[in-house]
JSON list of C-alpha atoms and ligand atoms in Angstrom, two decimals:
[
{"chain": "A", "resi": 1, "resn": "MET", "atom": "CA", "xyz": [90.31, -153.59, -100.93]},
{"chain": "A", "resi": 2, "resn": "THR", "atom": "CA", "xyz": [87.36, -153.64, -103.91]},
{"chain": "A", "resi": 3, "resn": "ILE", "atom": "CA", "xyz": [88.54, -153.70, -106.67]},
{"chain": "A", "resi": 4, "resn": "SER", "atom": "CA", "xyz": [86.53, -151.79, -109.26]},
{"chain": "A", "resi": 5, "resn": "LEU", "atom": "CA", "xyz": [87.16, -152.18, -112.81]},
{"chain": "A", "resi": 6, "resn": "ASP", "atom": "CA", "xyz": [86.03, -150.22, -115.64]},
{"chain": "A", "resi": 7, "resn": "ARG", "atom": "CA", "xyz": [83.71, -152.18, -118.32]},
{"chain": "A", "resi": 8, "resn": "PRO", "atom": "CA", "xyz": [84.25, -151.86, -121.85]},
{"chain": "A", "resi": 9, "resn": "VAL", "atom": "CA", "xyz": [81.08, -149.84, -123.16]},
{"chain": "A", "resi": 10, "resn": "HIS", "atom": "CA", "xyz": [79.11, -151.69, -125.58]},
{"chain": "A", "resi": 11, "resn": "THR", "atom": "CA", "xyz": [77.03, -149.21, -127.98]},
{"chain": "A", "resi": 12, "resn": "SER", "atom": "CA", "xyz": [76.08, -150.82, -130.79]},
{"chain": "A", "resi": 13, "resn": "THR", "atom": "CA", "xyz": [75.38, -154.32, -130.22]},
{"chain": "A", "resi": 14, "resn": "ALA", "atom": "CA", "xyz": [73.14, -156.62, -131.55]},
{"chain": "A", "resi": 15, "resn": "THR", "atom": "CA", "xyz": [71.07, -158.83, -130.76]},
{"chain": "A", "resi": 16, "resn": "SER", "atom": "CA", "xyz": [70.29, -160.44, -134.32]},
{"chain": "A", "resi": 17, "resn": "VAL", "atom": "CA", "xyz": [72.36, -160.44, -137.62]},
{"chain": "A", "resi": 18, "resn": "SER", "atom": "CA", "xyz": [71.76, -161.13, -141.07]},
{"chain": "A", "resi": 19, "resn": "TYR", "atom": "CA", "xyz": [73.54, -163.92, -142.73]},
{"chain": "A", "resi": 20, "resn": "ARG", "atom": "CA", "xyz": [74.24, -162.21, -145.94]},
{"chain": "A", "resi": 21, "resn": "THR", "atom": "CA", "xyz": [74.71, -159.07, -144.37]},
{"chain": "A", "resi": 22, "resn": "LEU", "atom": "CA", "xyz": [78.39, -161.47, -142.40]},
{"chain": "A", "resi": 23, "resn": "THR", "atom": "CA", "xyz": [81.49, -161.04, -144.23]},
{"chain": "A", "resi": 24, "resn": "PRO", "atom": "CA", "xyz": [82.94, -164.65, -145.77]},
{"chain": "A", "resi": 25, "resn": "ARG", "atom": "CA", "xyz": [84.76, -164.56, -143.09]},
{"chain": "A", "resi": 26, "resn": "GLN", "atom": "CA", "xyz": [82.19, -164.81, -140.71]},
{"chain": "A", "resi": 27, "resn": "GLN", "atom": "CA", "xyz": [79.76, -166.64, -142.60]},
{"chain": "A", "resi": 28, "resn": "ASP", "atom": "CA", "xyz": [82.91, -169.29, -141.99]},
{"chain": "A", "resi": 29, "resn": "VAL", "atom": "CA", "xyz": [83.56, -169.16, -138.48]},
{"chain": "A", "resi": 30, "resn": "PHE", "atom": "CA", "xyz": [79.55, -169.12, -138.19]},
{"chain": "A", "resi": 31, "resn": "HIS", "atom": "CA", "xyz": [79.79, -172.71, -139.72]},
{"chain": "A", "resi": 32, "resn": "ARG", "atom": "CA", "xyz": [82.47, -174.38, -139.07]},
{"chain": "A", "resi": 33, "resn": "ALA", "atom": "CA", "xyz": [81.44, -172.93, -134.95]},
{"chain": "A", "resi": 34, "resn": "LEU", "atom": "CA", "xyz": [77.68, -174.68, -135.59]},
{"chain": "A", "resi": 35, "resn": "GLU", "atom": "CA", "xyz": [79.76, -178.18, -136.29]},
{"chain": "A", "resi": 36, "resn": "ALA", "atom": "CA", "xyz": [82.23, -177.47, -133.55]},
{"chain": "A", "resi": 37, "resn": "ALA", "atom": "CA", "xyz": [79.21, -177.30, -131.47]},
{"chain": "A", "resi": 38, "resn": "ALA", "atom": "CA", "xyz": [77.29, -180.02, -132.92]},
{"chain": "A", "resi": 39, "resn": "GLU", "atom": "CA", "xyz": [79.85, -182.39, -132.27]},
{"chain": "A", "resi": 40, "resn": "ALA", "atom": "CA", "xyz": [81.01, -180.94, -129.18]},
{"chain": "A", "resi": 41, "resn": "THR", "atom": "CA", "xyz": [79.52, -183.71, -126.20]},
{"chain": "A", "resi": 42, "resn": "ASN", "atom": "CA", "xyz": [80.56, -181.42, -123.18]},
{"chain": "A", "resi": 43, "resn": "VAL", "atom": "CA", "xyz": [77.21, -179.10, -122.93]},
{"chain": "A", "resi": 44, "resn": "TRP", "atom": "CA", "xyz": [79.67, -176.41, -121.75]},
{"chain": "A", "resi": 45, "resn": "HIS", "atom": "CA", "xyz": [81.98, -176.43, -124.13]},
{"chain": "A", "resi": 46, "resn": "ILE", "atom": "CA", "xyz": [77.68, -176.27, -126.79]},
{"chain": "A", "resi": 47, "resn": "LYS", "atom": "CA", "xyz": [77.59, -173.22, -124.28]},
{"chain": "A", "resi": 48, "resn": "ASP", "atom": "CA", "xyz": [81.04, -171.49, -124.88]},
{"chain": "A", "resi": 49, "resn": "ILE", "atom": "CA", "xyz": [81.25, -172.66, -128.89]},
{"chain": "A", "resi": 50, "resn": "HIS", "atom": "CA", "xyz": [77.71, -170.41, -128.83]},
{"chain": "A", "resi": 51, "resn": "GLU", "atom": "CA", "xyz": [79.03, -167.31, -126.64]},
{"chain": "A", "resi": 52, "resn": "PHE", "atom": "CA", "xyz": [82.64, -167.38, -128.71]},
{"chain": "A", "resi": 53, "resn": "THR", "atom": "CA", "xyz": [80.60, -166.88, -132.03]},
{"chain": "A", "resi": 54, "resn": "ALA", "atom": "CA", "xyz": [78.03, -164.68, -131.15]},
{"chain": "A", "resi": 55, "resn": "ALA", "atom": "CA", "xyz": [81.49, -161.97, -129.97]},
{"chain": "A", "resi": 56, "resn": "ALA", "atom": "CA", "xyz": [83.04, -162.63, -133.48]},
{"chain": "A", "resi": 57, "resn": "LEU", "atom": "CA", "xyz": [79.53, -161.83, -135.04]},
{"chain": "A", "resi": 58, "resn": "GLY", "atom": "CA", "xyz": [79.33, -158.95, -132.36]},
{"chain": "A", "resi": 59, "resn": "LEU", "atom": "CA", "xyz": [75.99, -160.59, -131.75]},
{"chain": "A", "resi": 60, "resn": "ASP", "atom": "CA", "xyz": [74.97, -160.14, -127.79]},
{"chain": "A", "resi": 61, "resn": "LEU", "atom": "CA", "xyz": [73.80, -163.27, -126.84]},
{"chain": "A", "resi": 62, "resn": "PRO", "atom": "CA", "xyz": [72.35, -163.81, -123.45]},
{"chain": "A", "resi": 63, "resn": "HIS", "atom": "CA", "xyz": [74.55, -166.15, -120.86]},
{"chain": "A", "resi": 64, "resn": "ASN", "atom": "CA", "xyz": [74.03, -169.79, -121.88]},
{"chain": "A", "resi": 65, "resn": "ASP", "atom": "CA", "xyz": [71.47, -169.17, -124.57]},
{"chain": "A", "resi": 66, "resn": "GLU", "atom": "CA", "xyz": [72.45, -170.35, -127.75]},
{"chain": "A", "resi": 67, "resn": "LEU", "atom": "CA", "xyz": [72.49, -168.61, -131.11]},
{"chain": "A", "resi": 68, "resn": "VAL", "atom": "CA", "xyz": [70.30, -170.12, -134.24]},
{"chain": "A", "resi": 69, "resn": "GLU", "atom": "CA", "xyz": [69.57, -169.08, -137.75]},
{"chain": "A", "resi": 70, "resn": "CYS", "atom": "CA", "xyz": [65.86, -168.59, -138.36]},
{"chain": "A", "resi": 71, "resn": "SER", "atom": "CA", "xyz": [63.29, -170.56, -140.58]},
{"chain": "A", "resi": 72, "resn": "CYS", "atom": "CA", "xyz": [60.66, -168.40, -140.85]},
{"chain": "A", "resi": 73, "resn": "GLU", "atom": "CA", "xyz": [57.91, -170.30, -143.43]},
{"chain": "A", "resi": 74, "resn": "GLY", "atom": "CA", "xyz": [56.00, -168.01, -145.21]},
{"chain": "A", "resi": 75, "resn": "CYS", "atom": "CA", "xyz": [58.81, -164.90, -144.76]},
{"chain": "A", "resi": 76, "resn": "PRO", "atom": "CA", "xyz": [58.15, -162.85, -147.07]},
{"chain": "A", "resi": 77, "resn": "ASP", "atom": "CA", "xyz": [62.37, -161.52, -147.57]},
{"chain": "A", "resi": 78, "resn": "ALA", "atom": "CA", "xyz": [63.21, -165.38, -146.65]},
{"chain": "A", "resi": 79, "resn": "CYS", "atom": "CA", "xyz": [64.84, -164.57, -143.39]},
{"chain": "A", "resi": 80, "resn": "ASP", "atom": "CA", "xyz": [68.60, -165.89, -143.01]},
{"chain": "A", "resi": 81, "resn": "ALA", "atom": "CA", "xyz": [69.00, -163.75, -139.17]},
{"chain": "A", "resi": 82, "resn": "ILE", "atom": "CA", "xyz": [71.03, -165.18, -136.79]},
{"chain": "A", "resi": 83, "resn": "ALA", "atom": "CA", "xyz": [69.78, -164.80, -133.00]},
{"chain": "A", "resi": 84, "resn": "PRO", "atom": "CA", "xyz": [69.89, -165.75, -129.83]},
{"chain": "A", "resi": 85, "resn": "LEU", "atom": "CA", "xyz": [67.38, -168.81, -129.33]},
{"chain": "A", "resi": 86, "resn": "SER", "atom": "CA", "xyz": [65.80, -167.39, -125.98]},
{"chain": "A", "resi": 87, "resn": "LEU", "atom": "CA", "xyz": [64.64, -164.59, -128.12]},
{"chain": "A", "resi": 88, "resn": "CYS", "atom": "CA", "xyz": [62.78, -166.77, -130.57]},
{"chain": "A", "resi": 89, "resn": "ALA", "atom": "CA", "xyz": [59.63, -168.27, -130.90]},
{"chain": "A", "resi": 90, "resn": "GLU", "atom": "CA", "xyz": [59.68, -171.94, -131.51]},
{"chain": "A", "resi": 91, "resn": "TYR", "atom": "CA", "xyz": [57.15, -173.75, -133.67]},
{"chain": "A", "resi": 92, "resn": "LEU", "atom": "CA", "xyz": [57.08, -177.69, -134.46]},
{"chain": "A", "resi": 93, "resn": "ASP", "atom": "CA", "xyz": [57.19, -178.60, -138.33]},
{"chain": "A", "resi": 94, "resn": "GLY", "atom": "CA", "xyz": [56.24, -182.47, -138.01]},
{"chain": "A", "resi": 95, "resn": "ASP", "atom": "CA", "xyz": [58.87, -183.55, -135.18]},
{"chain": "A", "resi": 96, "resn": "THR", "atom": "CA", "xyz": [61.55, -180.89, -135.54]},
{"chain": "A", "resi": 97, "resn": "GLN", "atom": "CA", "xyz": [61.02, -177.65, -134.06]},
{"chain": "A", "resi": 98, "resn": "ARG", "atom": "CA", "xyz": [61.99, -174.97, -135.79]},
{"chain": "A", "resi": 99, "resn": "PRO", "atom": "CA", "xyz": [63.24, -171.19, -134.32]},
{"chain": "A", "resi": 100, "resn": "GLN", "atom": "CA", "xyz": [61.45, -168.15, -135.72]},
{"chain": "A", "resi": 101, "resn": "CYS", "atom": "CA", "xyz": [63.68, -164.68, -135.35]},
{"chain": "A", "resi": 102, "resn": "PRO", "atom": "CA", "xyz": [62.46, -162.20, -132.62]},
{"chain": "A", "resi": 103, "resn": "ALA", "atom": "CA", "xyz": [61.13, -159.93, -135.93]},
{"chain": "A", "resi": 104, "resn": "CYS", "atom": "CA", "xyz": [59.99, -162.30, -137.56]},
{"chain": "A", "resi": 105, "resn": "ALA", "atom": "CA", "xyz": [57.51, -163.81, -134.59]},
{"chain": "A", "resi": 106, "resn": "ASP", "atom": "CA", "xyz": [56.19, -159.51, -133.96]},
{"chain": "A", "resi": 107, "resn": "ASP", "atom": "CA", "xyz": [55.64, -159.52, -138.31]},
{"chain": "A", "resi": 108, "resn": "HIS", "atom": "CA", "xyz": [54.02, -162.83, -139.76]},
{"chain": "A", "resi": 109, "resn": "ARG", "atom": "CA", "xyz": [54.14, -165.47, -136.74]},
{"chain": "A", "resi": 110, "resn": "VAL", "atom": "CA", "xyz": [54.16, -168.91, -138.16]},
{"chain": "A", "resi": 111, "resn": "TYR", "atom": "CA", "xyz": [51.62, -171.28, -135.47]},
{"chain": "A", "resi": 112, "resn": "ILE", "atom": "CA", "xyz": [51.85, -175.25, -136.90]},
{"chain": "A", "resi": 113, "resn": "ASP", "atom": "CA", "xyz": [49.95, -177.35, -134.60]},
{"chain": "B", "resi": 201, "resn": "ZN", "atom": "ZN1", "xyz": [59.54, -164.89, -141.75]},
{"chain": "B", "resi": 202, "resn": "ZN", "atom": "ZN1", "xyz": [63.35, -164.21, -138.99]}
]
């Protein structure tokens, strides 16, 4: 027997969101979630935390992806986008890998070697 479920249709799921546009509650959830993810030792817990957080922020996060905040340098508008890591460009700042959100990477990609 085949059971078919109608999947809910999401018409307005974004792939990134500006931190500034979040409600205080969502900003609080975002920070607490990232702290929880930083303390989690099990990689699946970390992925779950990111997935739940994305849902709370109304973001479409690919499975097994992570949310990151854009840390673009030389950004004209001090970008604070939260986006899936897999869609971000990354650049090396010293020894640290920093993500640059898709919009920034398109517009003014940072290359540091
Ligand atoms: Zn930028
Ligand atoms: Zn950005």
